[in-house]
Amino acid sequence: MSLVQSVDNVALLPAYLAAGTAVLVLLADLLVARRASTVAVAAAGAVATAVGAALVGAGETRRTFCVGADCSWILDGRAALVAAVFALLTLGVLGLSGPLLRGGPTPPGEFCFLLACSMTGGVVLGAAGDLITLIVALETLTLPLYVLVGLRRGSLASAEAAVTFFVVSVVATTLTLLGAALLYAVTGGLHLDRLGAILGDRPELLDLPLATAAVALVVLGLAFKVAAVPFHAWAPATYDGAPLPVAAYLSTASKLGGVVALLAVVQRALPADVTGPVLALLAVLTMTVGNLVALRQRRTVRLLAWSSVAQAGYILAPLGALALAAGRTDEARAEAYAAAVAYAVFFVLLELAAFAALVALRPAGADGGTVDDLRGSARRQPWVAAALALALIGLAGLPPGLAGLFAKVTVVRSLLTGGAGWLALVVAVNAVIGLAYYLRLAAILYAGDARPGEEGGVPAAGGRVAWTVTTALALATALAVVVGLAPQLVLDLAAH
């Protein structure tokens, strides 16, 4: 008896467009060999991928590569959103890379080809329906980045960053693959929905040491990709050593890929009461360590890198509350998943905006420099400095950065709905800590220039005003957070 498997080419259209972009970029670089043509082909392919994902995802859910009810490719609204976000991030990074590719040490053909290959991995990742497709897509997203980080010729820092990133990512991939193999040994399945059904129907399997090790390895392997503490040490050195546009892609697309993979595994395959406590602990450690270490940073990219570590903690927090939400309602669980997705999307957009402004403020081909190098930038480039300040305020979760404010409110509300009031309080306290370095960097943009003969200088009168406003905003936000959370915390404590 033979099995017939049909292929839905419409469902695969975003993947076709992304992979076709990589092939066309390679051909354009080979046949035309002009920088503008190569970049234009890559940009057009990214736009086509985003449009194709939006059109296909607007309809009903499409499935292909199915065996019975188990499918390896599921394109729904969220998968289409992920594909479109990866394509738009690629387009944004191409826009940032103009100064880097214009007569610099980075070859444009290889750069655009590797970026398109990475975009293909991100597009496939959102629609992955089994662990093997998920891991292969995640590695397709990550592998080109090893080369992109070290593609700047003659830069020792770039080469060191690439090696660091490569070694850590290989370890993470090995752990994830080992965990997937052990899960298959325990359950006999690799499709995410089937794994969830098997572990839900036979919870006694989770009592096996082999199953415990499998779940731990999968979660911890994916935590490497998110740069969650204690698997975060590679991120600051890699971001700082990479060219600025590549660092922007690393801190947005790479992190988004890890979040999407972790969300798919936690939501569909692994029981929330097992992964919830682990993710809650990772979230607390990640946001706390990221914020505290960011306070001490003097290099701009390292500060943004440590802040992205802290932001990963905010994204993981709703997933950590799922163990408590599981005992409540399906609405609480759905809100937790939606909060994680919303925060991840808003974070990558604000982070890309921050890096875009930083690229505009720094000389062509230069690294991020120190924080003091940006002192007084608002007087030289007022609009660019204002854009950077707005992105930083959004990352801090303050108005008028409404996107960041909405994202943080969504996360805190999902934690309160899920019964994790203590975790909501940790998020709120860390958000207040984050104000210190976000607003400090924003204040430096409007501070006076460095005094002659002094390293880094000190703020002038405008800088003192900025520091006063920073302190007032921090205290006001702390008071608002405490007042807003106090009633719900009292109710939660009373309920227990």
XYZ file of N, CA and C in Angstrom, residues 92-216:
375
model
N 15.389 46.318 6.135
C 15.945 47.388 6.960
C 17.455 47.301 7.092
N 17.979 46.089 7.273
C 19.433 45.924 7.405
C 20.125 46.255 6.091
N 19.507 45.917 4.972
C 20.079 46.309 3.678
C 20.172 47.825 3.566
N 19.146 48.513 4.050
C 19.190 49.965 4.034
C 20.296 50.525 4.908
N 20.556 49.874 6.053
C 21.624 50.334 6.943
C 23.014 50.035 6.399
N 23.104 49.096 5.468
C 24.417 48.606 5.033
C 25.025 49.415 3.898
N 24.324 50.462 3.437
C 24.862 51.255 2.329
C 26.266 51.768 2.576
N 26.527 52.469 3.706
C 27.898 52.950 3.950
C 28.912 51.824 4.090
N 28.477 50.682 4.617
C 29.400 49.558 4.815
C 29.814 48.943 3.482
N 28.878 48.883 2.534
C 29.143 48.221 1.257
C 29.721 49.159 0.208
N 29.625 50.462 0.448
C 30.070 51.441 -0.552
C 31.584 51.626 -0.466
N 32.314 50.765 -1.176
C 33.772 50.895 -1.215
C 34.456 50.477 0.063
N 33.772 49.758 0.933
C 34.369 49.332 2.190
C 35.000 47.965 2.087
N 35.409 47.420 3.238
C 36.077 46.122 3.221
C 35.124 44.939 3.136
N 33.807 45.171 3.078
C 32.829 44.089 3.041
C 32.337 43.889 1.612
N 32.492 42.693 1.039
C 32.039 42.451 -0.338
C 30.518 42.430 -0.411
N 29.896 43.232 -1.281
C 28.432 43.335 -1.301
C 27.727 42.061 -1.754
N 28.310 41.332 -2.713
C 27.659 40.123 -3.208
C 27.496 39.069 -2.120
N 28.597 38.769 -1.449
C 28.540 37.778 -0.373
C 27.637 38.250 0.767
N 27.696 39.550 1.078
C 26.890 40.086 2.169
C 25.395 39.897 1.875
N 24.948 40.300 0.701
C 23.525 40.208 0.359
C 23.076 38.752 0.221
N 23.934 37.892 -0.329
C 23.580 36.472 -0.462
C 23.386 35.833 0.911
N 24.319 36.063 1.828
C 24.209 35.479 3.159
C 22.999 36.026 3.908
N 22.713 37.306 3.725
C 21.550 37.899 4.383
C 20.259 37.280 3.847
N 20.188 37.040 2.537
C 19.001 36.409 1.957
C 18.855 34.964 2.423
N 19.965 34.246 2.558
C 19.905 32.873 3.082
C 19.380 32.865 4.509
N 19.849 33.808 5.317
C 19.371 33.897 6.690
C 17.880 34.225 6.724
N 17.429 35.107 5.848
C 16.003 35.432 5.767
C 15.187 34.189 5.426
N 15.705 33.337 4.569
C 15.004 32.107 4.211
C 14.786 31.220 5.429
N 15.811 31.108 6.267
C 15.650 30.329 7.498
C 14.578 30.904 8.399
N 14.524 32.228 8.521
C 13.503 32.854 9.357
C 12.102 32.644 8.824
N 11.941 32.691 7.492
C 10.632 32.476 6.886
C 10.152 31.050 7.139
N 11.040 30.070 6.976
C 10.670 28.669 7.201
C 10.385 28.406 8.675
N 11.123 29.078 9.541
C 11.002 28.839 10.983
C 9.577 29.065 11.488
N 8.919 30.124 11.016
C 7.590 30.429 11.515
C 6.558 29.381 11.184
N 6.757 28.635 10.079
C 5.773 27.641 9.647
C 6.178 26.214 9.998
N 7.276 26.021 10.710
C 7.764 24.676 11.020
C 6.765 23.929 11.889
N 6.468 22.683 11.509
C 5.513 21.876 12.261
C 6.129 20.704 12.973
N 7.422 20.475 12.801
C 8.099 19.394 13.524
C 9.462 19.872 13.989
N 10.043 19.132 14.902
C 11.297 19.564 15.519
C 12.446 19.636 14.527
N 12.509 18.705 13.576
C 13.625 18.701 12.630
C 13.550 19.927 11.724
N 12.366 20.198 11.177
C 12.207 21.409 10.351
C 12.522 22.656 11.162
N 12.090 22.673 12.420
C 12.336 23.824 13.290
C 13.828 24.058 13.492
N 14.561 22.999 13.820
C 15.992 23.139 14.109
C 16.770 23.480 12.844
N 16.425 22.836 11.722
C 17.118 23.134 10.459
C 16.867 24.581 10.045
N 15.615 25.050 10.206
C 15.302 26.442 9.861
C 16.061 27.411 10.762
N 16.140 27.082 12.040
C 16.865 27.952 12.980
C 18.344 28.014 12.625
N 18.907 26.888 12.215
C 20.318 26.885 11.818
C 20.530 27.574 10.467
N 19.553 27.477 9.570
C 19.650 28.214 8.306
C 19.625 29.711 8.569
N 18.859 30.118 9.570
C 18.857 31.521 9.979
C 20.194 31.934 10.579
N 20.813 31.041 11.351
C 21.994 31.394 12.138
C 23.301 31.205 11.378
N 23.429 30.143 10.594
C 24.705 29.819 9.943
C 25.285 30.966 9.120
N 24.507 31.656 8.281
C 25.100 32.772 7.525
C 25.630 33.894 8.412
N 25.090 33.988 9.631
C 25.520 35.070 10.513
C 26.945 34.860 11.010
N 27.390 33.599 11.111
C 28.789 33.369 11.496
C 29.724 34.080 10.528
N 29.406 33.951 9.228
C 30.255 34.558 8.199
C 30.040 36.062 8.152
N 28.790 36.511 8.289
C 28.515 37.951 8.229
C 29.242 38.702 9.338
N 29.313 38.094 10.534
C 30.009 38.746 11.644
C 31.487 38.927 11.316
N 32.090 37.944 10.672
C 33.523 38.005 10.378
C 33.853 38.429 8.967
N 32.867 38.990 8.238
C 33.076 39.291 6.821
C 33.877 40.560 6.598
N 34.052 41.376 7.632
C 34.810 42.622 7.482
C 36.296 42.289 7.423
N 36.878 42.433 6.262
C 38.268 42.019 6.048
C 39.230 42.890 6.854
N 40.241 42.228 7.422
C 41.284 42.952 8.131
C 40.902 43.392 9.525
N 39.787 42.905 10.076
C 39.351 43.306 11.416
C 39.511 42.126 12.360
N 40.420 42.253 13.337
C 40.642 41.195 14.313
C 39.425 41.044 15.231
N 38.821 42.171 15.611
C 37.648 42.112 16.485
C 36.501 41.369 15.810
N 36.338 41.599 14.511
C 35.284 40.918 13.768
C 35.536 39.411 13.714
N 36.784 39.015 13.492
C 37.115 37.588 13.445
C 36.903 36.927 14.806
N 37.308 37.606 15.877
C 37.105 37.047 17.220
C 35.623 36.897 17.537
N 34.821 37.889 17.149
C 33.378 37.819 17.390
C 32.762 36.649 16.629
N 33.212 36.426 15.387
C 32.667 35.337 14.586
C 32.990 33.988 15.203
N 34.222 33.824 15.676
C 34.620 32.552 16.295
C 33.827 32.314 17.579
N 33.668 33.351 18.390
C 32.889 33.217 19.629
C 31.463 32.795 19.324
N 30.851 33.458 18.380
C 29.472 33.157 18.001
C 29.357 31.737 17.458
N 30.324 31.332 16.629
C 30.296 30.005 16.027
C 30.387 28.903 17.090
N 31.328 29.024 18.000
C 31.540 27.982 19.010
C 30.307 27.827 19.896
N 29.772 28.947 20.367
C 28.617 28.882 21.264
C 27.390 28.350 20.533
N 27.186 28.766 19.291
C 26.019 28.309 18.543
C 26.095 26.825 18.227
N 27.288 26.326 17.963
C 27.441 24.889 17.712
C 27.065 24.092 18.958
N 27.497 24.567 20.104
C 27.128 23.894 21.360
C 25.610 23.916 21.551
N 24.984 25.063 21.300
C 23.540 25.186 21.454
C 22.803 24.244 20.506
N 23.253 24.178 19.255
C 22.612 23.294 18.285
C 22.766 21.836 18.680
N 23.929 21.480 19.181
C 24.160 20.104 19.615
C 23.216 19.720 20.744
N 23.050 20.618 21.697
C 22.137 20.345 22.812
C 20.696 20.179 22.321
N 20.282 21.058 21.414
C 18.906 20.985 20.914
C 18.670 19.704 20.132
N 19.616 19.320 19.281
C 19.472 18.081 18.511
C 19.464 16.862 19.421
N 20.301 16.851 20.437
C 20.311 15.734 21.381
C 18.982 15.648 22.113
N 18.445 16.800 22.515
C 17.145 16.798 23.176
C 16.050 16.285 22.261
N 16.078 16.681 20.970
C 15.076 16.189 20.018
C 15.196 14.683 19.830
N 16.418 14.171 19.762
C 16.613 12.731 19.610
C 16.078 11.971 20.831
N 16.318 12.492 22.014
C 15.818 11.837 23.220
C 14.291 11.903 23.291
N 13.710 13.019 22.864
C 12.247 13.110 22.819
C 11.669 12.065 21.869
N 12.323 11.866 20.734
C 11.857 10.848 19.792
C 11.985 9.452 20.399
N 13.060 9.209 21.151
C 13.236 7.909 21.797
C 12.133 7.646 22.826
N 11.676 8.700 23.497
C 10.660 8.533 24.541
C 9.259 8.429 23.947
N 8.957 9.274 22.941
C 7.584 9.386 22.453
C 7.350 8.732 21.099
N 8.395 8.563 20.307
C 8.226 8.020 18.967
C 7.684 9.032 17.970
N 7.687 10.323 18.319
C 7.181 11.350 17.421
C 8.074 12.575 17.422
N 7.991 13.345 16.326
C 8.763 14.587 16.212
C 7.881 15.781 15.846
N 6.674 15.531 15.346
C 5.769 16.633 15.046
C 5.332 17.306 16.344
N 5.304 18.623 16.332
C 5.077 19.362 17.571
C 3.712 19.037 18.177
N 2.673 19.027 17.362
C 1.333 18.753 17.878
C 1.209 17.318 18.387
N 1.855 16.366 17.705
C 1.802 14.978 18.169
C 2.554 14.824 19.488
N 3.700 15.499 19.609
C 4.427 15.451 20.882
C 3.562 15.986 22.018
N 2.880 17.095 21.768
C 2.000 17.646 22.798
C 0.889 16.703 23.168
N 0.309 16.027 22.161
C -0.778 15.089 22.437
C -0.277 13.876 23.220
N 0.886 13.347 22.828
C 1.422 12.160 23.518
C 1.758 12.482 24.967
N 2.464 13.580 25.191
C 2.851 13.932 26.561
C 1.641 14.364 27.393
N 0.593 14.884 26.729
C -0.624 15.230 27.457
C -1.435 14.013 27.849
N -1.483 13.010 26.955
C -2.246 11.796 27.244
C -1.507 10.846 28.185
N -0.186 10.897 28.135
C 0.621 9.985 28.985
C 1.612 10.800 29.807
N 1.135 11.512 30.811
C 2.041 12.346 31.621
C 3.079 11.550 32.391
N 2.835 10.225 32.540
C 3.818 9.417 33.263
C 5.150 9.337 32.529
N 5.132 9.624 31.213
C 6.390 9.619 30.459
C 7.364 10.673 30.986
N 6.809 11.756 31.505
C 7.660 12.836 31.993
C 8.395 12.469 33.269
N 7.976 11.372 33.907
C 8.678 10.912 35.109
C 9.958 10.159 34.765
N 10.114 9.796 33.500
C 11.325 9.092 33.080
C 12.510 10.045 33.057
N 13.674 9.639 33.582
C 14.865 10.514 33.528
C 15.217 10.932 32.101
N 14.970 10.017 31.133
C 15.286 10.331 29.745
C 14.416 11.480 29.239
N 13.139 11.475 29.613
C 12.245 12.556 29.185
C 12.626 13.872 29.841
N 12.986 13.834 31.111
C 13.421 15.049 31.800
C 14.643 15.653 31.130
N 15.608 14.786 30.807
C 16.820 15.262 30.129
C 16.479 15.830 28.753
N 15.547 15.196 28.030
C 15.179 15.665 26.693
C 14.560 17.044 26.745
N 13.609 17.247 27.654
C 12.952 18.552 27.773
C 13.964 19.625 28.158
N 14.834 19.295 29.122
C 15.826 20.273 29.575
C 16.778 20.660 28.449
